[in-house]
Coordinates of C-alpha atoms in Angstrom, one line a residue:
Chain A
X1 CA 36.3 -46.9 -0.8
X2 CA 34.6 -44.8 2.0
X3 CA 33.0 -46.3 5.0
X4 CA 32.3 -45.5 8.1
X5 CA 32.1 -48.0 11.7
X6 CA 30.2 -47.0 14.5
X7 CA 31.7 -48.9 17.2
X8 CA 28.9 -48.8 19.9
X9 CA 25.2 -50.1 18.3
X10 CA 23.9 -48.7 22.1
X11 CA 25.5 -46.1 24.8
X12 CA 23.7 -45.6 28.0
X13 CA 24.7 -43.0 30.4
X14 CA 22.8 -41.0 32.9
X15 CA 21.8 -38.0 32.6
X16 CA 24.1 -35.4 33.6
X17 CA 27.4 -37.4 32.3
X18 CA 29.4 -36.9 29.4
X19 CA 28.3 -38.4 26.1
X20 CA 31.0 -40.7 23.9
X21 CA 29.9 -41.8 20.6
X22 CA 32.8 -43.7 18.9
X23 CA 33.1 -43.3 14.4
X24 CA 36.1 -44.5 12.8
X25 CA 36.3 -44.1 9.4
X26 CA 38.1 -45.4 6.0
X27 CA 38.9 -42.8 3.4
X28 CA 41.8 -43.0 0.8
X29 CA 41.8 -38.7 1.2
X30 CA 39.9 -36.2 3.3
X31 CA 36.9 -37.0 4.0
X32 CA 33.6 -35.2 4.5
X33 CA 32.2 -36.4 7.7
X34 CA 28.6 -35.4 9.3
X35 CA 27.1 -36.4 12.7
X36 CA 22.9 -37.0 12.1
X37 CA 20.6 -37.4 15.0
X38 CA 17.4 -39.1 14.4
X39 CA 14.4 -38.9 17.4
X40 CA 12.0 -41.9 17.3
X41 CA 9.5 -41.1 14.5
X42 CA 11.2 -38.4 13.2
X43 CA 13.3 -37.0 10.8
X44 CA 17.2 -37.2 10.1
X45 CA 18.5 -34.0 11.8
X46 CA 22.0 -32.7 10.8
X47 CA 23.8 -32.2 14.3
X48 CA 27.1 -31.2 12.8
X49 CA 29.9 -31.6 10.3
X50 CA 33.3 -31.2 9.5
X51 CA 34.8 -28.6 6.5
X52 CA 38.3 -29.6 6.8
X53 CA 38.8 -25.7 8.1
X54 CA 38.9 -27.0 11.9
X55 CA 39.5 -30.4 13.5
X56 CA 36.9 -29.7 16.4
X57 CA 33.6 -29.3 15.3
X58 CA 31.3 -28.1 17.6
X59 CA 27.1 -29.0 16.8
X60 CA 23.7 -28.2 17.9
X61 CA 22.5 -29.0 21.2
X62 CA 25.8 -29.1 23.0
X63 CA 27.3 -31.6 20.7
X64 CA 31.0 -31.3 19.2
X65 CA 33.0 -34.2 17.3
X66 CA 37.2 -33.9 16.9
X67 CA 38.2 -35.1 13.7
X68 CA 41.6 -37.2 14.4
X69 CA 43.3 -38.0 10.8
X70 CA 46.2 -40.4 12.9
X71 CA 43.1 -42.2 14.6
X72 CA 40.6 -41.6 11.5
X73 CA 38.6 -41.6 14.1
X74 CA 35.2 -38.4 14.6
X75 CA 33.8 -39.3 18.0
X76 CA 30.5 -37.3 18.8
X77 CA 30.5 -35.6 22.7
X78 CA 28.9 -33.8 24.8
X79 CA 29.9 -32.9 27.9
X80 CA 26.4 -33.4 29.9
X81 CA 23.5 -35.4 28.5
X82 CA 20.2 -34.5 29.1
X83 CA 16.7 -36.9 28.6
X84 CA 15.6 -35.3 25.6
X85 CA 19.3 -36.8 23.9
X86 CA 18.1 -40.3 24.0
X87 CA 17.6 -40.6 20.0
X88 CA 19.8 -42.7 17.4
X89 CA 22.8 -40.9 16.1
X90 CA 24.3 -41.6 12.7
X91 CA 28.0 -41.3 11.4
X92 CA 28.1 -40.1 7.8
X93 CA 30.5 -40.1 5.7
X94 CA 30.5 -38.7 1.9
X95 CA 32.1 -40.7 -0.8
X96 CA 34.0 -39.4 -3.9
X97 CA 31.5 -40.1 -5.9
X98 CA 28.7 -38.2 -3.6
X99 CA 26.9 -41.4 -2.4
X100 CA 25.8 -41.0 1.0
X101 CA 27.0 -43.9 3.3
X102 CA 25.6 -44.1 6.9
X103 CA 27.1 -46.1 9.9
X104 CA 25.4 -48.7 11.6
X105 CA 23.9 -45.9 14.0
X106 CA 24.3 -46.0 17.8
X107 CA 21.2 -46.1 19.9
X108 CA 21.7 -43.2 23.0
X109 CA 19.7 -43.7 26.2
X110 CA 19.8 -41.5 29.2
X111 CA 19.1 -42.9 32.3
X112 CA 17.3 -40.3 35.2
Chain B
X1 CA 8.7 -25.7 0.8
X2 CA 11.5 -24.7 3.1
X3 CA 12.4 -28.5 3.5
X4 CA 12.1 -31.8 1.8
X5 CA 8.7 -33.2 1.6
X6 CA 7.7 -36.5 0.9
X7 CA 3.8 -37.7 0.1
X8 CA 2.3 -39.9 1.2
X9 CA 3.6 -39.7 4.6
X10 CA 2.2 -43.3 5.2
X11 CA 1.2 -45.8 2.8
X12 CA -0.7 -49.2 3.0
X13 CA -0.9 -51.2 0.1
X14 CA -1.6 -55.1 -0.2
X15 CA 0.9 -57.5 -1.5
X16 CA 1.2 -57.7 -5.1
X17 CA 0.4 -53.8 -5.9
X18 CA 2.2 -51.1 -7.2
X19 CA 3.1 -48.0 -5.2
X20 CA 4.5 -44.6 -6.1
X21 CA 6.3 -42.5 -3.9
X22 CA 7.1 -38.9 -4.2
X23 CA 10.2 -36.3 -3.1
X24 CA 9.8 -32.7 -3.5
X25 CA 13.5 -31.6 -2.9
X26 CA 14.8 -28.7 -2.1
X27 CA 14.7 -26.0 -4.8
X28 CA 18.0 -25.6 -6.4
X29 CA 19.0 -28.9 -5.0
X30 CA 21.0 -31.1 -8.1
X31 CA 21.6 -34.2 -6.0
X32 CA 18.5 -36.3 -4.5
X33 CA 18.6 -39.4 -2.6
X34 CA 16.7 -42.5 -2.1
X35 CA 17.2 -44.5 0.9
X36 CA 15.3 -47.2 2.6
X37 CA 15.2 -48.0 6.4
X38 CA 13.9 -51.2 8.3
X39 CA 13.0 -51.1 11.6
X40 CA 16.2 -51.2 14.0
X41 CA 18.8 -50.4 10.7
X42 CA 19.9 -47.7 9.6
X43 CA 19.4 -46.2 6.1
X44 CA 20.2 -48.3 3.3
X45 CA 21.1 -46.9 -0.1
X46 CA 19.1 -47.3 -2.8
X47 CA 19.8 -44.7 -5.5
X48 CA 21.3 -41.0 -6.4
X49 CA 20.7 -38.4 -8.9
X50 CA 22.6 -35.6 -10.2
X51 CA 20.4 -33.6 -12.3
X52 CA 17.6 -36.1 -14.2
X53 CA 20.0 -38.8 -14.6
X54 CA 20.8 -42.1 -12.2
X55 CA 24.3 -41.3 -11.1
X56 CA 24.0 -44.3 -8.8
X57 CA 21.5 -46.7 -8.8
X58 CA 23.8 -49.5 -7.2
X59 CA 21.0 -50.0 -4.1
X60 CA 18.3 -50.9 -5.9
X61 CA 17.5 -54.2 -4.3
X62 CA 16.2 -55.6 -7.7
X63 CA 13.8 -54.7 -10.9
X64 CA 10.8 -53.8 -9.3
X65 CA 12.1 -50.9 -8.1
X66 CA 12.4 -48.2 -9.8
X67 CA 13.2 -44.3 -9.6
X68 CA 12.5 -41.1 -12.1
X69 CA 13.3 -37.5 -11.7
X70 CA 12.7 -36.0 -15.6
X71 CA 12.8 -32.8 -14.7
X72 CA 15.5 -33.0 -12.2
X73 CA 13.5 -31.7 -9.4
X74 CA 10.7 -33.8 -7.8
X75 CA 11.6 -37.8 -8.0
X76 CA 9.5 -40.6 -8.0
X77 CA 10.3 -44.0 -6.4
X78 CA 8.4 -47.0 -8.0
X79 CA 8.1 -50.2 -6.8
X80 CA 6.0 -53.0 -8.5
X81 CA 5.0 -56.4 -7.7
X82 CA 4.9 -55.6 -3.9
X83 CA 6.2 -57.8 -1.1
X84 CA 5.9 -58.1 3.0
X85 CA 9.5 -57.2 3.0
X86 CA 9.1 -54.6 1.0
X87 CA 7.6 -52.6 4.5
X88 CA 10.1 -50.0 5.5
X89 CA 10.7 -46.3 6.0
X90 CA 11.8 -44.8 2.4
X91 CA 13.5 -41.8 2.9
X92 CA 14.5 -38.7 0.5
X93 CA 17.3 -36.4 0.6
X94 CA 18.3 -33.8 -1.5
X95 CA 21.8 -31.6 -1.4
X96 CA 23.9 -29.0 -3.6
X97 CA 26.4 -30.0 -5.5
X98 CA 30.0 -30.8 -4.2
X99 CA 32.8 -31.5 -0.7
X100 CA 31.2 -31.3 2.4
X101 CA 27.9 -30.2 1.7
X102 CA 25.2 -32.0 3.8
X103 CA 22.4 -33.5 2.6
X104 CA 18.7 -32.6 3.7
X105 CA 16.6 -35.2 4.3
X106 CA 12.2 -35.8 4.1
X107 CA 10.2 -37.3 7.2
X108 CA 10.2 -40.4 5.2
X109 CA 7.3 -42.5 3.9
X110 CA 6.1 -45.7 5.9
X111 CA 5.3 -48.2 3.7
X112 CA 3.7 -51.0 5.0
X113 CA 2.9 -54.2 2.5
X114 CA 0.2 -56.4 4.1

């Protein structure tokens, strides 16, 4: 079965710094694998995905994930946060069966 | 619409009523989701369509909830009986069909049980 971890429930980095958000995930072939972004009363926001057709991935906002089959690992980056990141960012992962399974979300705050 | 819409965008009901939420997916759209999230989690499954049919309705936390789509376009999420824990975010999403298409989702309806 698919799954996804998300290895980090909160990041804090200040703002300026490069952004790590850790995914491993657990697929039996190639999975498709999406990065969401959610701002505090709002909606689910697509930041980016991976088609198989290239390993890094690069996003909206800045944001890129690299999509490492040996590590089964899609880490979200970004080379420089900035205060209007700070939002909850979800791992996704698409199972065989087209069932939607989330991560346990990681909560991103920027310090000034 | 251009998006996914979802009505009411806030609903208050007491304890022991029925509710009725709507999705308005996107047109052309085969696959809608249901998916509920607390405070603090993130969202939790609940049920899939492809077309009018349940493809998936493993999430369904137990038998007084309940979801329609009989046209295979705007769904209906019903929940009877209502309970305090019942209070969450329920959120719609709708997608094509197949690999590494990403799904769309609603702003959600807050659903508050008092």
């Amino acid at each position: 079965a698919q799954s996804v971890t998300q290895l980090d429930s909160h990041v804090s980095v200040s703002e300026g710094t490069p952004v790590l958000l850790r995914c491993n995930y657990s697929s039996s072939y190639s999975p498709s694998l999406f990065w969401y972004v959610q701002h505090p009363n709002k909606g689910l926001q697509l930041l980016l995905k991976y088609t198989s057709a290239a390993t890094l991935v690069k996003g909206i906002n800045g944001f890129e994930a690299e999509f490492k089959k040996s590590e089964t690992s899609f880490h979200l980056t970004k080379p420089s946060a900035h205060m209007s990141d700070a939002a909850e960012y979800f791992c996704v992962v698409i199972s065989s069966a087209s069932k939607i399974i989330f991560g346990s979300g990681t909560r991103l705050s920027i310090r000034p | 619409g251009a998006g996914v819409s979802q009505t009411p965008s806030n609903k208050v009901t007491e304890k022991g009523k029925y509710v009725e939420l709507r999705c308005d997916p996107i047109s052309g759209h085969t696959a809608l989701y249901w998916y509920r999230q607390s405070l603090g989690q993130g969202p939790e499954f609940l049920i899939y369509f492809q077309g009018t049919g349940a493809a998936d309705d493993s999430g369904l936390p137990n038998d007084r909830f309940f979801a329609v789509r009989p046209e295979g376009s705007v769904s209906t999420l019903k929940i009877q009986r209502t309970e305090r824990g019942d209070s969450a975010v329920y959120l719609c999403a709708s997608s094509t069909t197949g690999l590494n298409t990403e799904a769309f989702f609603g702003q959600g309806t807050r659903l508050t049980v008092v």
